[in-house]
Coordinates of C-alpha atoms in Angstrom, one line a residue:
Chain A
X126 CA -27.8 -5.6 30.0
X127 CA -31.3 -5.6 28.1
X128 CA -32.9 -8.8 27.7
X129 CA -32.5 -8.8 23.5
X130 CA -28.4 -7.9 24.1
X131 CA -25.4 -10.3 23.5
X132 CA -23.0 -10.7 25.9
X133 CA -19.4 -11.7 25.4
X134 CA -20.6 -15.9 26.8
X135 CA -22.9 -15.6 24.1
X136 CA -22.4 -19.3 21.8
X137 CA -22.6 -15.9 19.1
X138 CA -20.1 -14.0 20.3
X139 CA -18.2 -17.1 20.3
X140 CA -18.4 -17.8 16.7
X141 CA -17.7 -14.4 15.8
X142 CA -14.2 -14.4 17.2
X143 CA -13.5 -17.8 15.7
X144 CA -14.2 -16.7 12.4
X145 CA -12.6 -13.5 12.6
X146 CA -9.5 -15.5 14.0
X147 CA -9.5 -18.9 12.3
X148 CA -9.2 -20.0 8.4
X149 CA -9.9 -23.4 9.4
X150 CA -13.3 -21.6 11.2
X151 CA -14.4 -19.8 7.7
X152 CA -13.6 -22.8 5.7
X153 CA -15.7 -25.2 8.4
X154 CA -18.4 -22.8 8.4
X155 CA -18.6 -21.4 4.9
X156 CA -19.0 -18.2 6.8
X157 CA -16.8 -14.9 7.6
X158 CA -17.4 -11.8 9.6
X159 CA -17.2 -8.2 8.1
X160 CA -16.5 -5.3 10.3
X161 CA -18.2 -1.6 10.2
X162 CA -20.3 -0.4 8.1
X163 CA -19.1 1.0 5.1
X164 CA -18.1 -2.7 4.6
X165 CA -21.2 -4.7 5.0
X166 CA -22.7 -1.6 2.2
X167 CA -20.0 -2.7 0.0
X168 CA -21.2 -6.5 0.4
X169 CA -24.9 -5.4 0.2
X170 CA -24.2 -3.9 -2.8
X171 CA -22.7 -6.6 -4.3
X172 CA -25.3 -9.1 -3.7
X173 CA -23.8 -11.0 -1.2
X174 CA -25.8 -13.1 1.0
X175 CA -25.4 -12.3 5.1
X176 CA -26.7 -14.9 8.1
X177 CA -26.8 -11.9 10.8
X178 CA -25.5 -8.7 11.8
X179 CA -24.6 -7.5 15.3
X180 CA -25.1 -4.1 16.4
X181 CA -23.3 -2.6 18.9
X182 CA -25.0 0.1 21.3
X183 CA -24.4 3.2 18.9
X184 CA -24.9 1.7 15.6
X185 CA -27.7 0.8 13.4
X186 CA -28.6 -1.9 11.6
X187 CA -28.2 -1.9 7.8
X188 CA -30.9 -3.1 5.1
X189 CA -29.9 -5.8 3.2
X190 CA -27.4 -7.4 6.0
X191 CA -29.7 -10.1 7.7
X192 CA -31.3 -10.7 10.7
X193 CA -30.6 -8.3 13.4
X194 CA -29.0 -9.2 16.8
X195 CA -28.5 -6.0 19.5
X196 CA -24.4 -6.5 21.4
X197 CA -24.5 -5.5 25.3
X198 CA -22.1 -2.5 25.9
X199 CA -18.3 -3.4 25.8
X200 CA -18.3 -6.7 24.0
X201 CA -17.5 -5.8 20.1
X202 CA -14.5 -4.0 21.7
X203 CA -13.2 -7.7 22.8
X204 CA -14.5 -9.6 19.2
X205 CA -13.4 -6.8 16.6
X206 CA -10.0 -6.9 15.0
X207 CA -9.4 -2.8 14.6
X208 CA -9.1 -0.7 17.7
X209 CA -11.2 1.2 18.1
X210 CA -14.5 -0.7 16.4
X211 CA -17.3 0.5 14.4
X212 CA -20.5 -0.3 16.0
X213 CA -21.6 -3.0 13.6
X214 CA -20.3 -6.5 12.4
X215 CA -21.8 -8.7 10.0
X216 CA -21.5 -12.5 9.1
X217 CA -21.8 -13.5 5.1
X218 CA -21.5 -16.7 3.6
X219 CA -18.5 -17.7 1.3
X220 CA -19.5 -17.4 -2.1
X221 CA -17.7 -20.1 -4.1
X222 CA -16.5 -18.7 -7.8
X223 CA -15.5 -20.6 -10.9
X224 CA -12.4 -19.4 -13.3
X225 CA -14.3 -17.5 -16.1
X226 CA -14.4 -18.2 -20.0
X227 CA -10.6 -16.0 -21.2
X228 CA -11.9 -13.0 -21.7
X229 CA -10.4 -9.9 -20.6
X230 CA -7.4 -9.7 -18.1
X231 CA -7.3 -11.5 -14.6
X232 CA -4.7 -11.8 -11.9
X233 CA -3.4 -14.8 -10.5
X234 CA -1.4 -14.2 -6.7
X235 CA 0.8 -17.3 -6.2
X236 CA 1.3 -17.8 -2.7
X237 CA 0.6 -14.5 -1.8
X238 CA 1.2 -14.2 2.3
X239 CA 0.0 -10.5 3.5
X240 CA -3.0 -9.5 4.0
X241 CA -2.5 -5.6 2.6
X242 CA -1.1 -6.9 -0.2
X243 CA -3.5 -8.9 -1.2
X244 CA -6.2 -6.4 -0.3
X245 CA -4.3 -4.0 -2.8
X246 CA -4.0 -6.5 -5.4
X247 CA -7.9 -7.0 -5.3
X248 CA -8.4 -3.0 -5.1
X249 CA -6.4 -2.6 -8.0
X250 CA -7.7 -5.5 -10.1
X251 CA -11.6 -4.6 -9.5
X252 CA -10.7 -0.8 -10.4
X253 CA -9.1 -1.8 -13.6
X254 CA -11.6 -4.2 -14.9
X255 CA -10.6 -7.4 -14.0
X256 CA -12.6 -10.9 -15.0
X257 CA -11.2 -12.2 -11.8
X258 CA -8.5 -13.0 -9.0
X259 CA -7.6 -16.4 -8.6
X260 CA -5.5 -17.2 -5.5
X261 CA -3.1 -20.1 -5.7
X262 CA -3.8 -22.8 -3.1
X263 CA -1.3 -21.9 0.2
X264 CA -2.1 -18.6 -0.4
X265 CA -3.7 -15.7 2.5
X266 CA -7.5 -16.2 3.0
X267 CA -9.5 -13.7 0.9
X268 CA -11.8 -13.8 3.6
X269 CA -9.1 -12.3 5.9
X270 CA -10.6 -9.7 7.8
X271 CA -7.5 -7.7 7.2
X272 CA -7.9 -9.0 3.8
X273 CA -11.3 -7.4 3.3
X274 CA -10.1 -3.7 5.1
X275 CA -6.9 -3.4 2.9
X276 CA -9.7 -4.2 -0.2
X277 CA -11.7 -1.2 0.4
X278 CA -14.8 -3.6 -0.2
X279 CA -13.2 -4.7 -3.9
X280 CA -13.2 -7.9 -2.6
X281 CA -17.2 -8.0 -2.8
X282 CA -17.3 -6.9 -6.6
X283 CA -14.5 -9.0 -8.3
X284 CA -14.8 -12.6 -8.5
X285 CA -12.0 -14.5 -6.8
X286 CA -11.0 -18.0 -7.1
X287 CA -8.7 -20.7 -5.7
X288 CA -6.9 -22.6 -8.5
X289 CA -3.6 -23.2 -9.8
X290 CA -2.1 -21.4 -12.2
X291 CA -2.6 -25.0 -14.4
X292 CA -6.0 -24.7 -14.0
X293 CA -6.0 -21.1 -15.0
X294 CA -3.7 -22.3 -18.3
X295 CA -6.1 -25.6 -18.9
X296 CA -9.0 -22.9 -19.0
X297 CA -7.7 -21.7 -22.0
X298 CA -6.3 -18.3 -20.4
X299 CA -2.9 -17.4 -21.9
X300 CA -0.2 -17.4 -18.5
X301 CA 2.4 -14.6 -18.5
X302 CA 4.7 -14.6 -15.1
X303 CA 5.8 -11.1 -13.6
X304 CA 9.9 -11.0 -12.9
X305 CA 12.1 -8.8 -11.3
X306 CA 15.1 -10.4 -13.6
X307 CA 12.7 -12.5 -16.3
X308 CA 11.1 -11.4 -19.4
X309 CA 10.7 -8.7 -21.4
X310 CA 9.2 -5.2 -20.3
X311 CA 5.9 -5.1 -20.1
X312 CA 5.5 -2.4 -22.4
X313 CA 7.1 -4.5 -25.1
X314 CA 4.6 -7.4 -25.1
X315 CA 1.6 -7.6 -27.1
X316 CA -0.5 -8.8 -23.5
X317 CA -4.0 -8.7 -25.8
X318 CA -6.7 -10.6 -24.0
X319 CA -7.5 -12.8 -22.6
X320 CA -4.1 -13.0 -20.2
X321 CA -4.0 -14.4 -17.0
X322 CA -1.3 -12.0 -15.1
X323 CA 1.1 -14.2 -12.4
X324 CA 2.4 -12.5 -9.4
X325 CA 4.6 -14.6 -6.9
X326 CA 4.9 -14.9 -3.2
X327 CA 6.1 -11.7 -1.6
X328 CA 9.8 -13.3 -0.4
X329 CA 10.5 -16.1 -3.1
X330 CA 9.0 -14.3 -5.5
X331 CA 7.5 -16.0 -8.7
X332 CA 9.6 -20.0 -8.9
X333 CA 11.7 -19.2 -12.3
X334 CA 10.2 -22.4 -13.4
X335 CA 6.3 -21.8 -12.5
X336 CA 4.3 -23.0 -15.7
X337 CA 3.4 -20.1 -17.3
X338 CA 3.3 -19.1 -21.2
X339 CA 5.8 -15.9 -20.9
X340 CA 7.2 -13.6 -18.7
X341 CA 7.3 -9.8 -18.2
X342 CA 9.6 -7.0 -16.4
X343 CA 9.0 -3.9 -14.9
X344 CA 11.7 -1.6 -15.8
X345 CA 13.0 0.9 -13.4
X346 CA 15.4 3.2 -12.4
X347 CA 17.9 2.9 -9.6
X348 CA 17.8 0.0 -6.8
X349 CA 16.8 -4.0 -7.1
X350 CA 14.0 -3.9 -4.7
X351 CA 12.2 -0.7 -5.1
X352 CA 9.1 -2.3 -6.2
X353 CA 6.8 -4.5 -4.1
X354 CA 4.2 -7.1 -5.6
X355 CA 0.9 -5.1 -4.8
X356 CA 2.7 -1.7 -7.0
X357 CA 4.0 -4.4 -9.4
X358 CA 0.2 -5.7 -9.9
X359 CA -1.3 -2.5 -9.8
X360 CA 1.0 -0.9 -12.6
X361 CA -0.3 -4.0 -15.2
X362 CA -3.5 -4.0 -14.1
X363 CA -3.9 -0.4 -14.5
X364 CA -1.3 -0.8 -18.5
X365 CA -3.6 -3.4 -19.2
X366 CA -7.0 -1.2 -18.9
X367 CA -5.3 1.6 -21.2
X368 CA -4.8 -0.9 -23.6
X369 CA -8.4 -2.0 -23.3
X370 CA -7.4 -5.6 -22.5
X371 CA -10.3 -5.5 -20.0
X372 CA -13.5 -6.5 -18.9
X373 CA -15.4 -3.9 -21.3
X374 CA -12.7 -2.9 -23.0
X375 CA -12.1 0.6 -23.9
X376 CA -12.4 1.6 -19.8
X377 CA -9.9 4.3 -20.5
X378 CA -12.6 6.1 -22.8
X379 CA -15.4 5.6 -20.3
Chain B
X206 CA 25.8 -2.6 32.3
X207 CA 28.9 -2.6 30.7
X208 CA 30.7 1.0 30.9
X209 CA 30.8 1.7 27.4
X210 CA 26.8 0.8 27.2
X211 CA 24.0 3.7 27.0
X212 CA 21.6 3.1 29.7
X213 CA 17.7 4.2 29.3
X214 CA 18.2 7.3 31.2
X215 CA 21.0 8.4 28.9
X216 CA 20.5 12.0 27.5
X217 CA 21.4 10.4 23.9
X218 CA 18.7 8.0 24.4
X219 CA 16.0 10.7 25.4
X220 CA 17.5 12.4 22.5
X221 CA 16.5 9.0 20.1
X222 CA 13.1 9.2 21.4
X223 CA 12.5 12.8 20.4
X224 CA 13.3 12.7 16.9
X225 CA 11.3 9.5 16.6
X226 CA 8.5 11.0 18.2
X227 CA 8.1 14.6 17.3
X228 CA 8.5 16.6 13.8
X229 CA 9.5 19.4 15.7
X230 CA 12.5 18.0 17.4
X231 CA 13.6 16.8 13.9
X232 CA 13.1 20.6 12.7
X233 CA 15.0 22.2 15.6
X234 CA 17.9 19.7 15.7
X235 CA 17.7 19.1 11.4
X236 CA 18.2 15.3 12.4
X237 CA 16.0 12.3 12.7
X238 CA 16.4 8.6 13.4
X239 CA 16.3 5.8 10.9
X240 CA 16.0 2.3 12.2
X241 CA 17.5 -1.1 11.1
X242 CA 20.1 -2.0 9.0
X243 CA 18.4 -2.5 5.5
X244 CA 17.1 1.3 5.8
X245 CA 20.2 2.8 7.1
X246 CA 22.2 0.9 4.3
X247 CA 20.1 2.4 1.9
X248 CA 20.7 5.7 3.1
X249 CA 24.6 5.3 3.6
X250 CA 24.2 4.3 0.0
X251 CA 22.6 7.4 -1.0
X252 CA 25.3 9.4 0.8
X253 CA 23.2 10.8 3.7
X254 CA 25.6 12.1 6.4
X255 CA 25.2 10.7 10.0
X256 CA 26.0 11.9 13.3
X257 CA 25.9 8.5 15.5
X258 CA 24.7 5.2 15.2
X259 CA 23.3 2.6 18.2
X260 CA 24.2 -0.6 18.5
X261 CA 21.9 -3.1 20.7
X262 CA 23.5 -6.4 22.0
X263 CA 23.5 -8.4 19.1
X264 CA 23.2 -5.7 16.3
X265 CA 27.0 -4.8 14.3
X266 CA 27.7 -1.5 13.8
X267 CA 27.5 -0.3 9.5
X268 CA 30.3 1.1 7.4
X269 CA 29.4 4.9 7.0
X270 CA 27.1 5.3 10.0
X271 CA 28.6 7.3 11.8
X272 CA 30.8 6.7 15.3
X273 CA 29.5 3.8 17.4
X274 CA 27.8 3.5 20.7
X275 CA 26.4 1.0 22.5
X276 CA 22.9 0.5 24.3
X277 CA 22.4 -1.8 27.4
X278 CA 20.2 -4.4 27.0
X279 CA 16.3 -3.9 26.7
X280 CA 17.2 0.2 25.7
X281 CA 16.1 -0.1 22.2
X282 CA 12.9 -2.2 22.8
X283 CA 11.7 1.3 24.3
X284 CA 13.3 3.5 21.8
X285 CA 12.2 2.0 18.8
X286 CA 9.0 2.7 16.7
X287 CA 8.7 -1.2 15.8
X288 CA 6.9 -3.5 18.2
X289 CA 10.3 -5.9 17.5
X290 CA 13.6 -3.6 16.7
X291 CA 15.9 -4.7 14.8
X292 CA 19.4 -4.0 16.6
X293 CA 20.7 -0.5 15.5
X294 CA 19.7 3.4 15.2
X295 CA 21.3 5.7 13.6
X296 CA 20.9 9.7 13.6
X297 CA 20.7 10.7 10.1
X298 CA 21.3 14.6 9.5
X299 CA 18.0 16.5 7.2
X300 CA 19.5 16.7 3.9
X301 CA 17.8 20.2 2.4
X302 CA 17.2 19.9 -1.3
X303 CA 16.4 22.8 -3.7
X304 CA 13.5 22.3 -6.6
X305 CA 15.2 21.0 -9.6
X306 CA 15.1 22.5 -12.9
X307 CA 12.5 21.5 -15.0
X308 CA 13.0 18.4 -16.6
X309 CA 11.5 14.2 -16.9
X310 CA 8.2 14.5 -14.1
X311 CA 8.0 15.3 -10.3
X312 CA 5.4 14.4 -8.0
X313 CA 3.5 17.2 -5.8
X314 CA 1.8 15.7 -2.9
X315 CA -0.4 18.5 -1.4
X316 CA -1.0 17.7 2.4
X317 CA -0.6 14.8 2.4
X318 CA -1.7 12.8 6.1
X319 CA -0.8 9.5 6.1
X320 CA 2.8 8.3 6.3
X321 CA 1.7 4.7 4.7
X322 CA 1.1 6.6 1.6
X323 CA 3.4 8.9 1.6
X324 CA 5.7 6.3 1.7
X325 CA 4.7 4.2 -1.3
X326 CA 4.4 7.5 -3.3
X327 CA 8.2 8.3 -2.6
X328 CA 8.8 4.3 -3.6
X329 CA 7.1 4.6 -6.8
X330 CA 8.4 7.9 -7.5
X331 CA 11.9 7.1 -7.2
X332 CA 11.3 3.8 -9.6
X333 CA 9.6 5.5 -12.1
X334 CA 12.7 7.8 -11.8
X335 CA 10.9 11.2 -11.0
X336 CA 13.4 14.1 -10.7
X337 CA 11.9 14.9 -7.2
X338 CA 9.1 14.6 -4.7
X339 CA 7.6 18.0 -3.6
X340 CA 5.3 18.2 -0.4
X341 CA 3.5 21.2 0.3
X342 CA 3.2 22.9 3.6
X343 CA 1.0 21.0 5.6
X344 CA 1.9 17.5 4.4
X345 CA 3.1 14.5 7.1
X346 CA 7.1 14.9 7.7
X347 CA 9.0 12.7 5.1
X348 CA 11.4 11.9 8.0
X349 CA 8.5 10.5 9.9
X350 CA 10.3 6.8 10.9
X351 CA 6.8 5.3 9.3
X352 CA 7.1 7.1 6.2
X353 CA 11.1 6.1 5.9
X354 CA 9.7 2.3 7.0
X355 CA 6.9 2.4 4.2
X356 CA 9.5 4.2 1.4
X357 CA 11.7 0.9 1.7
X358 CA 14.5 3.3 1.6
X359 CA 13.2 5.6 -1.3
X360 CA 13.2 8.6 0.6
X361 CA 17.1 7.9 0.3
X362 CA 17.2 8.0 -3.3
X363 CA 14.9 10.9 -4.4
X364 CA 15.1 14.6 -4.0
X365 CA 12.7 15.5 -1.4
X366 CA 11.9 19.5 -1.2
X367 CA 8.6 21.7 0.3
X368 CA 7.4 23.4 -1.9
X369 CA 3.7 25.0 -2.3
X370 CA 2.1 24.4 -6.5
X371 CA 2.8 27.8 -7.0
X372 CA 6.7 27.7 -6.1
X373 CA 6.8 24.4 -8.6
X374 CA 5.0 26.4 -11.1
X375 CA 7.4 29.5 -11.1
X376 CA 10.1 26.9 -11.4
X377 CA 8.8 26.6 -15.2
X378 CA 7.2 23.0 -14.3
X379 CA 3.7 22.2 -16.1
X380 CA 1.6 21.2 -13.3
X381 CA -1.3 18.6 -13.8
X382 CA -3.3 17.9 -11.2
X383 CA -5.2 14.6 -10.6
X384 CA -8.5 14.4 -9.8
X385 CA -11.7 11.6 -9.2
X386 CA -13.9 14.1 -11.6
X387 CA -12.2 16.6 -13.3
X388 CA -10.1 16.7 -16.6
X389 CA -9.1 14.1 -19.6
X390 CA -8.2 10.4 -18.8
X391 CA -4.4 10.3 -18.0
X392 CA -4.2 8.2 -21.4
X393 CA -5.2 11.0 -23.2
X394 CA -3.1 13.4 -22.3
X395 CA 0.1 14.2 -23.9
X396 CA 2.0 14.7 -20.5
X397 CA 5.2 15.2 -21.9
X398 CA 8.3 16.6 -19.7
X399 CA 8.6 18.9 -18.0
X400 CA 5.6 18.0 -15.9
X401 CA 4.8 18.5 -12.4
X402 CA 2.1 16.1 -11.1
X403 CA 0.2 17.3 -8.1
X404 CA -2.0 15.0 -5.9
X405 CA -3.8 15.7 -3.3
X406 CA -4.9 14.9 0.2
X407 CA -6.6 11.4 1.1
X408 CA -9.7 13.1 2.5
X409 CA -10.5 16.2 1.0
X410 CA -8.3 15.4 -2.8
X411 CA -6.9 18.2 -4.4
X412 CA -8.7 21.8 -4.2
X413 CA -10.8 21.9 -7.5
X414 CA -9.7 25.4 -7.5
X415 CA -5.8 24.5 -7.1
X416 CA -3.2 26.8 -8.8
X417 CA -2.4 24.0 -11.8
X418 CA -2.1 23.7 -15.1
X419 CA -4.4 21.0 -16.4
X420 CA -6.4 18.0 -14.5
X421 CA -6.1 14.5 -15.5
X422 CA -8.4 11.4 -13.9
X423 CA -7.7 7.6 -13.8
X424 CA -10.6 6.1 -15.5
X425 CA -11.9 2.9 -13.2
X426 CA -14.5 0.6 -13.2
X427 CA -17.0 0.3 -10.5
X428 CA -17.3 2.0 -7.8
X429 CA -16.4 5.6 -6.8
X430 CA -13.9 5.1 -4.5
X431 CA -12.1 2.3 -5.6
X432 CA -8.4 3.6 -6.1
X433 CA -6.3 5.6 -3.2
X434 CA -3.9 8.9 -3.7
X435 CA -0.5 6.2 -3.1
X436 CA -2.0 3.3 -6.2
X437 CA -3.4 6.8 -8.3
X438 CA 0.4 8.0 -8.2
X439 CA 1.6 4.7 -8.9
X440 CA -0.2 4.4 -12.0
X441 CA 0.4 7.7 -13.4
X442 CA 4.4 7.7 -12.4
X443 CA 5.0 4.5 -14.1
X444 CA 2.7 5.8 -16.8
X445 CA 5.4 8.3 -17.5
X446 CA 8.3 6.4 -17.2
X447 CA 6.9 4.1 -19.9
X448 CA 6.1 7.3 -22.5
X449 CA 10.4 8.5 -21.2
X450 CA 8.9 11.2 -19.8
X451 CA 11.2 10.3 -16.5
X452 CA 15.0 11.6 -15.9
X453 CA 17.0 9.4 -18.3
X454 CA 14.1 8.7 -20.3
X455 CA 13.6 5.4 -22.0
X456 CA 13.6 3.7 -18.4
X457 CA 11.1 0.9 -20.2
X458 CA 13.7 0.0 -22.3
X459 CA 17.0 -0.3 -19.3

């Protein structure tokens, strides 16, 4: 092992695994860890602020992610979340948003619990303009690191927020709930901005009595369950950008 | 062991492994394996015909499975393709469809690899009401137990053929292929039945010189890479099944 290499004892090393592992770790620290490259570029690219990265014999370090510490041989194998690693990880600090002015469309997940899900949900909502997701307290860390692979990076480009959906109504955003048995189809309502779309916790779905303004259906055909939260977001998200209820507006002429 | 119980070694248990392993054992023998009781409800539901089903202590045996058998304990922990089974197996026989005559929208997925999205694909298809999924030569085996897993059963409900772009075209189907750069935003494009749309792989996309009709684009925001081939057919599937242009039309108004 060179003299400038980690090894696995390393206090570092350490702290990587915690906050790849822990919530409470991230939330102590401010801090969370992003794995491989293409990652950390997405989170360059979005202006996020990094404390270190860790290069792994193989990789190379990547301008704009901090301060650069060398790993010995075999050790981002034993810290890494994925299987078979790509030679670089990268610490960033939480960035802390505030709910924007209503304007446009955002997404609020209520107790969302999986990680791909949520990933998706972000993916979707920063493709299709979204002001913002805000993330109902109880719900999966954004910070996730499976969080942040299912994302494709959208999670560095679109702000996301904690707060109730009553602190998304009190901002002045207009609430509407998404049901599999509530509500009008979504193709019947108006939705004109600003709207703050409510999606509900993969099992219980959204509570019938969550405090929101309205409620919306996606139709379709056949079986009860055939749609999953993450499709059900994406297919508003995506409605709501042909409408030009975006950030933008007009995105489906761009 | 109890005498009526299929121990590890058991030729039908070799058999099981097989068809969950390999595409070409699910060829040769035109069966394959579906696993747990939610997804072999769904397919007893949609009138698949079984040859077997395999009950582990602690699983009950499903109406319309097929004859019964019995595994020892700690057989289908090494049968199964889940790290915890659920307790039942059944073999399934390969139900061959034929292309259906043009009319509402099909979905062309031209080699496509991965089962995940495969699977969502068939799930959205099938809830938008598309008359059929076609899957060139080439493309990841429907039957694949992580493409039935990630279909939630859809593959159950919706005609499933292979079929190359050309074979969908002679069947008198429009085809419109989707594309990152090419062609007129989805919004702006009449689309109206019968129309065949074709997507295509996750690495390479679809050919820019593929045999179709027309090309439409999802317009995004952002980035370049910011929506995948399974949220792209989402989108455009429940696109259609909002404009009618599904089997039974009008689905946005059930």
């Amino acid at each position: 092992v060179a003299d400038d290499q980690l090894t696995y004892q390393n206090q570092q090393i350490q702290r990587l695994r915690r906050l790849l592992g822990r919530r409470s770790a991230r939330v102590d620290e401010g801090a969370f860890v992003i794995e491989g490259p293409g990652l950390i570029g997405e989170a360059v690219d979005g202006g996020w602020e990094f404390e270190a990265q860790y290069v792994a014999p193989g990789g190379e370090p990547i301008r704009g992610a901090g301060p650069v510490r060398y790993l010995a041989d075999g050790v981002i194998e034993r810290v890494a979340t994925t299987e078979a690693p790509q030679p670089i990880l990268a610490v960033a600090k939480v960035r802390s948003c505030e709910l924007p002015a209503p304007a446009g469309f955002l997404v609020v997940a209520d107790r969302l619990a999986d990680p791909g899900n949520l990933g998706t949900i972000l993916r979707s909502a920063e493709a299709a303009g979204a002001a913002c997701v805000a993330l109902t307290p109880g719900s999966v860390d954004p910070f996730n690191p499976k969080v942040i692979r299912a994302s494709a990076g959208a999670v560095f480009h679109v702000p996301v927020v904690v707060a109730s959906i009553e602190e998304v109504s009190a901002q002045g955003w207009r609430t509407i709930g998404t049901s599999s048995h509530l509500g009008e189809p979504y193709t019947e309502l108006e939705l004109s901005s600003p709207v703050a779309i409510v999606v509900g916790n993969e099992a219980s779905g959204l509570a019938d009595d969550a405090p929101v303004d309205g409620w919306i259906m996606i139709p379709h055909q056949g079986r009860s369950e055939s749609l999953n939260v993450a499709m059900a977001a994406t297919v508003i998200c995506f409605d709501l950008a042909r409408r030009g209820n975006n950030l933008g507006g007009q995105a489906a002429n761009r």
